Short mmCIF file of C-alpha atoms in Angstrom, two decimals:
data_model
loop_
_atom_site.label_atom_id
_atom_site.label_comp_id
_atom_site.label_asym_id
_atom_site.label_seq_id
_atom_site.Cartn_x
_atom_site.Cartn_y
_atom_site.Cartn_z
CA MET A 1 0.00 0.00 0.00
CA ALA A 2 1.36 3.43 -0.99
CA LEU A 3 2.46 5.92 1.67
CA GLU A 4 -0.02 8.46 0.36
CA GLU A 5 -2.94 6.09 0.86
CA ILE A 6 -1.80 5.11 4.37
CA ALA A 7 -1.36 8.76 5.31
CA GLN A 8 -5.05 9.41 4.52
CA ARG A 9 -6.21 6.71 6.91
CA THR A 10 -6.75 7.11 10.66
CA TRP A 11 -4.25 4.43 11.64
CA THR A 12 -1.60 5.00 14.29
CA ILE A 13 1.11 4.89 11.60
CA SER A 14 -0.65 7.41 9.36
CA SER A 15 1.33 10.37 10.74
CA THR A 16 4.61 8.53 10.15
CA ALA A 17 3.51 7.63 6.62
CA SER A 18 2.62 11.26 5.95
CA THR A 19 6.07 12.40 7.11
CA LEU A 20 7.83 9.79 4.96
CA HIS A 21 5.69 10.66 1.95
CA SER A 22 6.54 14.34 2.31
CA ALA A 23 10.26 13.60 2.69
CA SER A 24 10.26 11.34 -0.38
CA GLN A 25 9.13 14.24 -2.57
CA LYS A 26 12.02 16.53 -1.67
CA SER A 27 14.82 17.08 -4.17
CA GLU A 28 17.51 16.00 -1.66
CA PHE A 29 15.87 12.58 -1.35
CA LEU A 30 15.44 12.13 -5.11
CA VAL A 31 19.08 13.10 -5.79
CA SER A 32 20.23 10.75 -3.03
CA ILE A 33 18.33 7.86 -4.64
CA ALA A 34 19.95 8.59 -8.01
CA VAL A 35 23.40 8.78 -6.39
CA CYS A 36 22.88 5.52 -4.52
CA GLU A 37 21.76 3.77 -7.70
CA LYS A 38 24.92 4.89 -9.52
CA LEU A 39 27.27 4.26 -6.60
CA PHE A 40 25.89 0.84 -5.69
CA SER A 41 25.95 -0.26 -9.33
CA LEU A 42 29.71 0.37 -9.25
CA THR A 43 30.18 -1.52 -5.98
CA LEU A 44 27.88 -4.42 -6.92
CA PRO A 45 30.76 -6.83 -7.80
CA LEU A 46 32.42 -5.99 -4.46
CA SER A 47 29.14 -6.53 -2.62
CA ILE A 48 28.63 -9.93 -4.25
CA PHE A 49 32.18 -10.95 -3.36
CA LEU A 50 31.87 -9.88 0.29
CA GLN A 51 28.57 -11.74 0.69
CA ASN A 52 30.02 -14.98 -0.68
CA LYS A 53 29.78 -17.74 1.94
CA SER A 54 33.39 -18.75 1.30
CA SER A 55 34.66 -15.17 1.71
CA ASP A 56 36.76 -14.33 4.77
CA LEU A 57 38.19 -11.15 6.28
CA VAL A 58 41.69 -11.72 4.93
CA SER A 59 40.50 -12.01 1.33
CA ALA A 60 38.14 -9.08 1.89
CA VAL A 61 41.00 -6.79 2.89
CA LYS A 62 42.82 -7.64 -0.33
CA VAL A 63 40.00 -6.31 -2.51
CA THR A 64 39.16 -3.18 -0.52
CA SER A 65 41.08 0.08 -0.81
CA ARG A 66 41.02 3.55 0.68
CA GLN A 67 40.54 6.95 -0.91
CA LYS A 68 42.78 9.57 0.68
CA SER A 69 41.20 12.78 -0.69
CA CYS A 70 38.17 14.05 -2.53
CA ALA A 71 37.13 17.18 -4.38
CA ASN A 72 35.37 19.91 -2.42
CA PRO A 73 34.67 22.82 -4.81
CA GLN A 74 32.87 26.03 -3.92
CA THR A 75 29.15 25.91 -4.61
CA THR A 76 28.36 28.04 -7.66
CA SER A 77 25.49 26.07 -9.20
CA ASN A 78 22.78 23.54 -8.34
CA GLU A 79 24.89 20.74 -9.73
CA GLU A 80 27.83 21.62 -7.50
CA TYR A 81 25.51 22.09 -4.52
CA PHE A 82 24.23 18.51 -4.75
CA ARG A 83 27.73 17.27 -5.47
CA VAL A 84 29.03 18.79 -2.23
CA THR A 85 26.00 18.12 -0.01
CA THR A 86 24.92 14.70 -1.31
CA VAL A 87 27.26 12.89 -3.67
CA ILE A 88 30.59 13.44 -1.88
CA PRO A 89 29.22 12.69 1.63
CA CYS A 90 27.62 9.51 0.29
CA ILE A 91 30.90 8.34 -1.24
CA ASP A 92 32.86 9.35 1.87
CA THR A 93 30.45 7.37 4.06
CA LEU A 94 30.89 4.27 1.91
CA ILE A 95 34.69 4.62 2.01
CA GLN A 96 34.67 5.21 5.77
CA ASN A 97 32.54 2.11 6.36
CA LEU A 98 34.97 -0.01 4.32
CA THR A 99 37.87 1.55 6.24
CA ASP A 100 36.31 0.89 9.64
CA ARG A 101 35.44 -2.66 8.67
CA PHE A 102 38.68 -3.76 7.02
CA ILE A 103 41.57 -1.28 7.02
CA LYS A 104 41.50 -0.57 10.76
CA ASN A 105 41.70 -4.32 11.43
CA GLU A 106 44.50 -4.84 8.94
CA ASP A 107 47.20 -5.45 11.60
CA ILE A 108 45.40 -8.28 13.35
CA LEU A 109 44.19 -9.73 10.04
CA SER A 110 47.76 -9.80 8.76
CA SER A 111 48.62 -11.92 11.80
CA PHE A 112 45.78 -14.32 11.01
CA GLN A 113 47.09 -14.46 7.46
CA LEU A 114 50.29 -16.08 8.78
CA LEU A 115 48.28 -19.25 9.38
CA LEU A 116 47.62 -19.69 5.67
CA PRO A 117 49.67 -21.52 3.04
CA GLY A 118 51.91 -19.14 1.16
CA TYR A 119 52.10 -16.75 4.13
CA ALA A 120 53.22 -19.02 6.97
CA CYS A 121 56.79 -18.12 7.90
CA GLU A 122 58.78 -18.94 11.04
CA LYS A 123 60.61 -15.59 10.79
CA LYS A 124 57.35 -13.78 11.60
CA ILE A 125 56.54 -15.99 14.58
CA ASN A 126 56.60 -13.05 17.00
CA GLU A 127 53.58 -11.52 15.26
CA LEU A 128 51.42 -14.27 16.77
CA GLU A 129 51.50 -12.25 19.96
CA LYS A 130 48.87 -9.94 18.39
CA LEU A 131 46.46 -12.89 18.44
CA GLY A 132 46.95 -13.48 22.17
CA LEU A 133 43.40 -12.37 22.87
CA TYR A 134 42.11 -15.56 21.24
CA PHE A 135 44.36 -18.17 22.87
CA GLN A 136 45.76 -16.68 26.10
CA ASP A 137 43.14 -18.49 28.21
CA GLU A 138 43.90 -21.81 26.53
CA MET A 139 47.71 -21.98 26.34
CA PRO A 140 50.82 -19.76 26.71
CA LEU A 141 52.41 -17.88 23.82
CA SER A 142 55.54 -20.06 23.92
CA ALA A 143 53.46 -23.18 23.31
CA VAL A 144 51.63 -21.50 20.43
CA GLN A 145 54.89 -20.43 18.82
CA ALA A 146 56.31 -23.95 19.11
CA GLU A 147 53.15 -25.36 17.55
CA TYR A 148 53.32 -22.75 14.78
CA LYS A 149 56.76 -24.02 13.70
CA LEU A 150 55.27 -27.49 13.18
CA TRP A 151 52.30 -25.97 11.38
CA CYS A 152 54.58 -24.13 8.95
CA ALA A 153 56.27 -27.41 8.07
CA LYS A 154 52.92 -29.21 7.66
CA ILE A 155 51.41 -26.70 5.19
CA SER A 156 54.63 -25.91 3.30
CA SER A 157 53.42 -27.92 0.30
CA THR A 158 49.74 -26.98 0.57
CA ASP A 159 48.12 -25.05 -2.27
CA PRO A 160 48.09 -21.32 -1.31
CA SER A 161 44.58 -20.97 -2.77
CA THR A 162 43.13 -23.45 -0.26
CA GLU A 163 40.06 -22.00 1.46
CA ILE A 164 40.09 -21.46 5.22
CA LEU A 165 37.27 -23.94 5.86
CA LYS A 166 39.12 -26.70 4.02
CA LEU A 167 42.31 -25.79 5.88
CA PHE A 168 40.41 -25.99 9.16
CA GLU A 169 39.25 -29.53 8.30
CA TYR A 170 42.85 -30.39 7.43
CA CYS A 171 44.08 -29.11 10.82
CA ASP A 172 43.98 -31.85 13.48
CA GLY A 173 42.81 -30.27 16.74
CA THR A 174 44.62 -32.93 18.76
CA PHE A 175 48.10 -32.09 17.48
CA PHE A 176 47.48 -28.47 16.47
CA ARG A 177 45.25 -27.23 19.25
CA ALA A 178 46.12 -23.52 18.96
CA MET A 179 46.17 -23.49 15.15
CA ASN A 180 42.78 -25.21 15.10
CA LEU A 181 41.37 -22.60 17.49
CA LEU A 182 42.76 -19.64 15.52
CA LEU A 183 41.54 -21.05 12.20
CA LYS A 184 38.11 -21.51 13.73
CA VAL A 185 38.07 -17.86 14.83
CA MET A 186 39.33 -16.76 11.43
CA ALA A 187 36.66 -18.74 9.60
CA THR A 188 33.80 -17.45 11.75
CA LEU A 189 34.65 -13.73 11.76
CA PRO A 190 31.82 -12.19 9.70
CA VAL A 191 32.77 -10.25 6.59
CA THR A 192 29.38 -8.54 6.32
CA THR A 193 26.09 -8.41 8.24
CA ALA A 194 24.06 -9.14 5.11
CA SER A 195 22.85 -12.57 6.31
CA VAL A 196 21.62 -11.15 9.62
CA GLU A 197 19.87 -8.25 7.90
CA ARG A 198 18.13 -10.63 5.50
CA SER A 199 16.82 -12.62 8.47
CA PHE A 200 15.19 -9.54 9.97
CA SER A 201 13.78 -8.51 6.60
CA THR A 202 12.23 -11.96 6.18
CA MET A 203 10.82 -11.89 9.70
CA LYS A 204 9.11 -8.53 9.01
CA ARG A 205 7.17 -10.14 6.15
CA ILE A 206 5.69 -12.62 8.64
CA LYS A 207 5.49 -10.61 11.84
CA THR A 208 3.72 -7.53 10.53
CA LEU A 209 2.26 -4.80 12.71
CA PRO A 210 -1.16 -6.50 13.04
CA ARG A 211 0.62 -9.74 13.99
CA SER A 212 2.91 -8.13 16.55
CA VAL A 213 1.33 -10.19 19.35
CA ILE A 214 2.58 -13.44 17.83
CA GLY A 215 5.12 -15.13 20.08
CA GLU A 216 8.38 -16.83 19.08
CA ASP A 217 6.95 -20.35 19.52
CA ARG A 218 4.28 -19.79 16.87
CA LEU A 219 6.72 -18.06 14.49
CA MET A 220 9.02 -21.09 14.64
CA HIS A 221 6.30 -23.49 13.43
#
């Protein structure tokens, strides 16, 4: 049902619908929609990659980059006004979200990367200390470093393109307790929140406003 039609009713949400309908007719909103359509069409391949079930944070960092500067001209026309007030902030927000999600975690992700074939190297063994948060309650750093040396030898001939989940299955938790734990953490760190957001979107289709009194037990069956 259209916002305009809902706004004309006497429902409790009619005032909210009226506000949204009014906002959707403003030029700032229409320009923002056009900008989002253009921007998201450019980032669609990246979005598909990041939502891949086999994608992990290490591979995500490799395909994300950071913009260091952007144009900020003086406003002398309508086109430049919307460029400064809508387009540039939208792009900056997207870049900042990618930065917060991946770039700021680059140090710790580079340490996780040392567990993978092609990156494992005994010379960088001291960098495992950055991962202490994940294993300090289970075993001391010295034991992890000793285990890491054996792990480097074990995966020295493993294909560097091996996915983390397959590597986790290959890692025997009895002999490589710390490596198994770290690989498990690495494999479960979420790249995006898309799956969670889809769950809520699906739930809203079932648990609508008139059905808000439905309990969890009935929704599950």
